[in-house]
PDB file of C-alpha atoms in Angstrom:
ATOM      1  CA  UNK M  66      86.152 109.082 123.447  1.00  0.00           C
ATOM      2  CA  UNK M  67      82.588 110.397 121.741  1.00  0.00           C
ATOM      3  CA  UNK M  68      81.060 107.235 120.028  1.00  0.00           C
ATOM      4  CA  UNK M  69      81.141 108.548 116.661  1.00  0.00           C
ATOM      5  CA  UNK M  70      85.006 108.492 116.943  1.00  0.00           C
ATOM      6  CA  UNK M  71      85.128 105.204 118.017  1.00  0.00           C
ATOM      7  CA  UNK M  72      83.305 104.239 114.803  1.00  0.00           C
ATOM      8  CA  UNK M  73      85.682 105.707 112.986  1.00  0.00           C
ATOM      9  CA  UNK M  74      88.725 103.900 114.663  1.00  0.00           C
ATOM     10  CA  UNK M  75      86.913 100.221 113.368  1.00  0.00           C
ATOM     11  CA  UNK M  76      88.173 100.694 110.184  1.00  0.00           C
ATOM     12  CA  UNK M  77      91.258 103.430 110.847  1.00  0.00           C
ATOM     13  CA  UNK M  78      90.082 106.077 109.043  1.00  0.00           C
ATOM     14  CA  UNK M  79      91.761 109.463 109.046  1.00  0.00           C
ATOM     15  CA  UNK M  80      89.221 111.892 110.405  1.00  0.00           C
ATOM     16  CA  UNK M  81      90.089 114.622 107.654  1.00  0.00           C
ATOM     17  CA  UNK M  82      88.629 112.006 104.838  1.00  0.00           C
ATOM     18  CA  UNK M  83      84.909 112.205 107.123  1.00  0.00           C
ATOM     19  CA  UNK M  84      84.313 115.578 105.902  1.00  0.00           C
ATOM     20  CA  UNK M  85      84.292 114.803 101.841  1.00  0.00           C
ATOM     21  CA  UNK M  86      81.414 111.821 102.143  1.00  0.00           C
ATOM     22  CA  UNK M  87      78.349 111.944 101.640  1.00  0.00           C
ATOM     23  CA  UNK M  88      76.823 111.199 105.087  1.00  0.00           C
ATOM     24  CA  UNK M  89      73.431 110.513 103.839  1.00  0.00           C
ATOM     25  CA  UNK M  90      71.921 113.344 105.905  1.00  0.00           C
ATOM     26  CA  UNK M  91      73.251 111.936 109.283  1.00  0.00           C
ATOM     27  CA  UNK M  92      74.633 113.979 111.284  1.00  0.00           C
ATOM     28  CA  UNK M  93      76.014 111.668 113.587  1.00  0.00           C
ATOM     29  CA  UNK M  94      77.379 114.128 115.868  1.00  0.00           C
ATOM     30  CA  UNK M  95      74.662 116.478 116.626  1.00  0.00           C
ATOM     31  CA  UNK M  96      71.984 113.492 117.338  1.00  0.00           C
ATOM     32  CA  UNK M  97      71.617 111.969 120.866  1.00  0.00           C
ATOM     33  CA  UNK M  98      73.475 108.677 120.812  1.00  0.00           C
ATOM     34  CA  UNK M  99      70.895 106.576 122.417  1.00  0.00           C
ATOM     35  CA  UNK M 100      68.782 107.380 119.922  1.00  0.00           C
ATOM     36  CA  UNK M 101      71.384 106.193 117.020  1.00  0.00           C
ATOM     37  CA  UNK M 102      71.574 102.512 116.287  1.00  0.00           C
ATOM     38  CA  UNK M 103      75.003 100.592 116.435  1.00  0.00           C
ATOM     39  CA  UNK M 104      74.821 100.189 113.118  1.00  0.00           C
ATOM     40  CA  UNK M 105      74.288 104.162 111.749  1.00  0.00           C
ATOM     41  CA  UNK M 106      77.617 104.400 112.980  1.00  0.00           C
ATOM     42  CA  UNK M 107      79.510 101.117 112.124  1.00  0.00           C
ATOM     43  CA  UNK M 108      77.927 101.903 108.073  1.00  0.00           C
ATOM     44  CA  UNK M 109      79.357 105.616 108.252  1.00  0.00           C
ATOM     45  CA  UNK M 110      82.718 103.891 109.008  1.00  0.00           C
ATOM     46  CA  UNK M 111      82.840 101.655 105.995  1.00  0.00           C
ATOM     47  CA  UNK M 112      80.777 104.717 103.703  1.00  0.00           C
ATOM     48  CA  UNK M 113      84.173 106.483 105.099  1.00  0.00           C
ATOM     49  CA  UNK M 114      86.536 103.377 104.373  1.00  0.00           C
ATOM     50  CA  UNK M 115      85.158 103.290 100.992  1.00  0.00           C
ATOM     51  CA  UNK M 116      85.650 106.823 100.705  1.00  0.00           C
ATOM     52  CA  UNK M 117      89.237 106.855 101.480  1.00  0.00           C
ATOM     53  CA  UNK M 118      90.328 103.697  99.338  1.00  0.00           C
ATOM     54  CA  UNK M 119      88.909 106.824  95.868  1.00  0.00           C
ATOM     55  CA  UNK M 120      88.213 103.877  93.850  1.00  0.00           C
ATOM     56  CA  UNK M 121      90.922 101.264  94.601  1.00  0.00           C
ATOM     57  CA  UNK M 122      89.510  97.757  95.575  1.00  0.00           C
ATOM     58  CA  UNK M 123      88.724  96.720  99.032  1.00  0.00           C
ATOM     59  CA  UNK M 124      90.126  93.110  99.987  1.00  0.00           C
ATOM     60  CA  UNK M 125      89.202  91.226 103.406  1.00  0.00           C
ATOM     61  CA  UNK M 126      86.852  93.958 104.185  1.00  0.00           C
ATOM     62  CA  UNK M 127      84.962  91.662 106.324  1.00  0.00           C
ATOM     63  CA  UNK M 128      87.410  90.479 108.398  1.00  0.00           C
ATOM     64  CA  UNK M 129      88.733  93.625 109.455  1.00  0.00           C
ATOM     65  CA  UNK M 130      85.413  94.962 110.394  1.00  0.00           C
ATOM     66  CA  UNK M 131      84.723  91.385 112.726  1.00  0.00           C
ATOM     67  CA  UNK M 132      87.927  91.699 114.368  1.00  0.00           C
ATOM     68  CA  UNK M 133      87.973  95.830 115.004  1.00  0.00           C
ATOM     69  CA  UNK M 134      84.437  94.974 116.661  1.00  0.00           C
ATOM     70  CA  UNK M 135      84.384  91.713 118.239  1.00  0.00           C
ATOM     71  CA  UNK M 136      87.654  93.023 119.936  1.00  0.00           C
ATOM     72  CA  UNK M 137      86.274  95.954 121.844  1.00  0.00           C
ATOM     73  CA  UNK M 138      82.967  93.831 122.437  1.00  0.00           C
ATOM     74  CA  UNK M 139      85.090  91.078 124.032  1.00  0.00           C
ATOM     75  CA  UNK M 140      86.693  93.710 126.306  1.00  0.00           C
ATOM     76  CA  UNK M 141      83.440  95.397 127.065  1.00  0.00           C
ATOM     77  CA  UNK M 142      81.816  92.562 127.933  1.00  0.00           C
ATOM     78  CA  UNK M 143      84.512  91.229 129.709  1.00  0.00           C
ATOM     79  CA  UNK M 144      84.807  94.651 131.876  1.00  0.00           C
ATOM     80  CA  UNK M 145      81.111  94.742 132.556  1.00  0.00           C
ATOM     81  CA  UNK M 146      81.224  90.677 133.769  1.00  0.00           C
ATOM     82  CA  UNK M 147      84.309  92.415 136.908  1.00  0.00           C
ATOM     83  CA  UNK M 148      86.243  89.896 134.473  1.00  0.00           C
ATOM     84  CA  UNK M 149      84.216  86.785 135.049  1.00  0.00           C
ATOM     85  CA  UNK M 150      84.218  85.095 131.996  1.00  0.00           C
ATOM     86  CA  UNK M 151      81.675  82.808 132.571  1.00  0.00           C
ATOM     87  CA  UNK M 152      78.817  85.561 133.218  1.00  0.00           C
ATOM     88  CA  UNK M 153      80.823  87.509 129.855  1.00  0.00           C
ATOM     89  CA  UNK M 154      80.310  84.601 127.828  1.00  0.00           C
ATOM     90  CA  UNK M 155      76.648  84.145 129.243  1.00  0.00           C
ATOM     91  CA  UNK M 156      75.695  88.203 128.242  1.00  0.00           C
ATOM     92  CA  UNK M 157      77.289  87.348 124.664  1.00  0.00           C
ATOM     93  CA  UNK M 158      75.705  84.089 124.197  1.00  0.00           C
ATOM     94  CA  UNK M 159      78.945  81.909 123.655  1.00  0.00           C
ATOM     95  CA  UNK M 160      80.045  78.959 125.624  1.00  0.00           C
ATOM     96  CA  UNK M 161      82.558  79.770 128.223  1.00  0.00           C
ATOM     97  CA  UNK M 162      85.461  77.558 125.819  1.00  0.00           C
ATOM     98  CA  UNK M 163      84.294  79.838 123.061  1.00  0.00           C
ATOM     99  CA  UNK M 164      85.108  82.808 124.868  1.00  0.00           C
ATOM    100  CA  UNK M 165      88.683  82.059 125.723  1.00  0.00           C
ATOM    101  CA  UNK M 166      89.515  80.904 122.145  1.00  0.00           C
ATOM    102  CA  UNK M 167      88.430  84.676 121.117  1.00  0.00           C
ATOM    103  CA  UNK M 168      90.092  86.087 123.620  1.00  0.00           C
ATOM    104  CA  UNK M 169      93.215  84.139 123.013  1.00  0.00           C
ATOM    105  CA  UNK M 170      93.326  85.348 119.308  1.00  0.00           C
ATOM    106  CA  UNK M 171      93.055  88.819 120.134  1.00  0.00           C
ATOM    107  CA  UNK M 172      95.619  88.543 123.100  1.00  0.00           C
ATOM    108  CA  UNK M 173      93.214  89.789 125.846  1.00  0.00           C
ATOM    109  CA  UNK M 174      94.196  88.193 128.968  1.00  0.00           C
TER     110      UNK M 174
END
């Protein structure tokens, strides 16, 4: 899945909403990836989030956004590790205990 989808799965955003907001001149799409911070694309998700709630107010925005990331960072860096979750907590600087409580609330075994 291109990376500028994935960013748009953090905060479930129907892809036919992307094309009415304003993007601020990035064109995430036609830009080489490495060359796009993280967080170009996690803001154009929430620019799009906002977009799509036209006005209504957003509640436990922060939240959602923690969990849709630390959820696919957790399995990333849990796939990386060959599933060792000492040397996965080690490469995301949390305590091994740390990392199982995580992993426990987002039902990754």
């Amino acid at each position: 899945m291109e990376t500028s989808k994935k960013c748009a799965v953090i905060v479930s955003l129907d892809r036919r909403d992307a094309d009415s907001v304003d993007r601020r001149d990035i064109n995430l799409e036609r830009r080489n990836p490495s060359s796009i911070p993280l967080s170009a694309y996690i803001r154009q998700a929430i620019d799009l989030y906002f977009a799509q709630l036209k006005g209504h107010d957003a509640a436990g925005l922060h939240a959602m956004v923690i969990s849709e990331v630390e959820k696919p960072l957790l399995e990333a860096a849990l796939e990386h590790s060959g599933y060792n979750q000492t040397k996965a907590a080690k490469a995301l600087g949390l305590s091994r205990s740390t990392l199982r409580k995580k992993l426990d609330q987002y039902g990754i075994s």
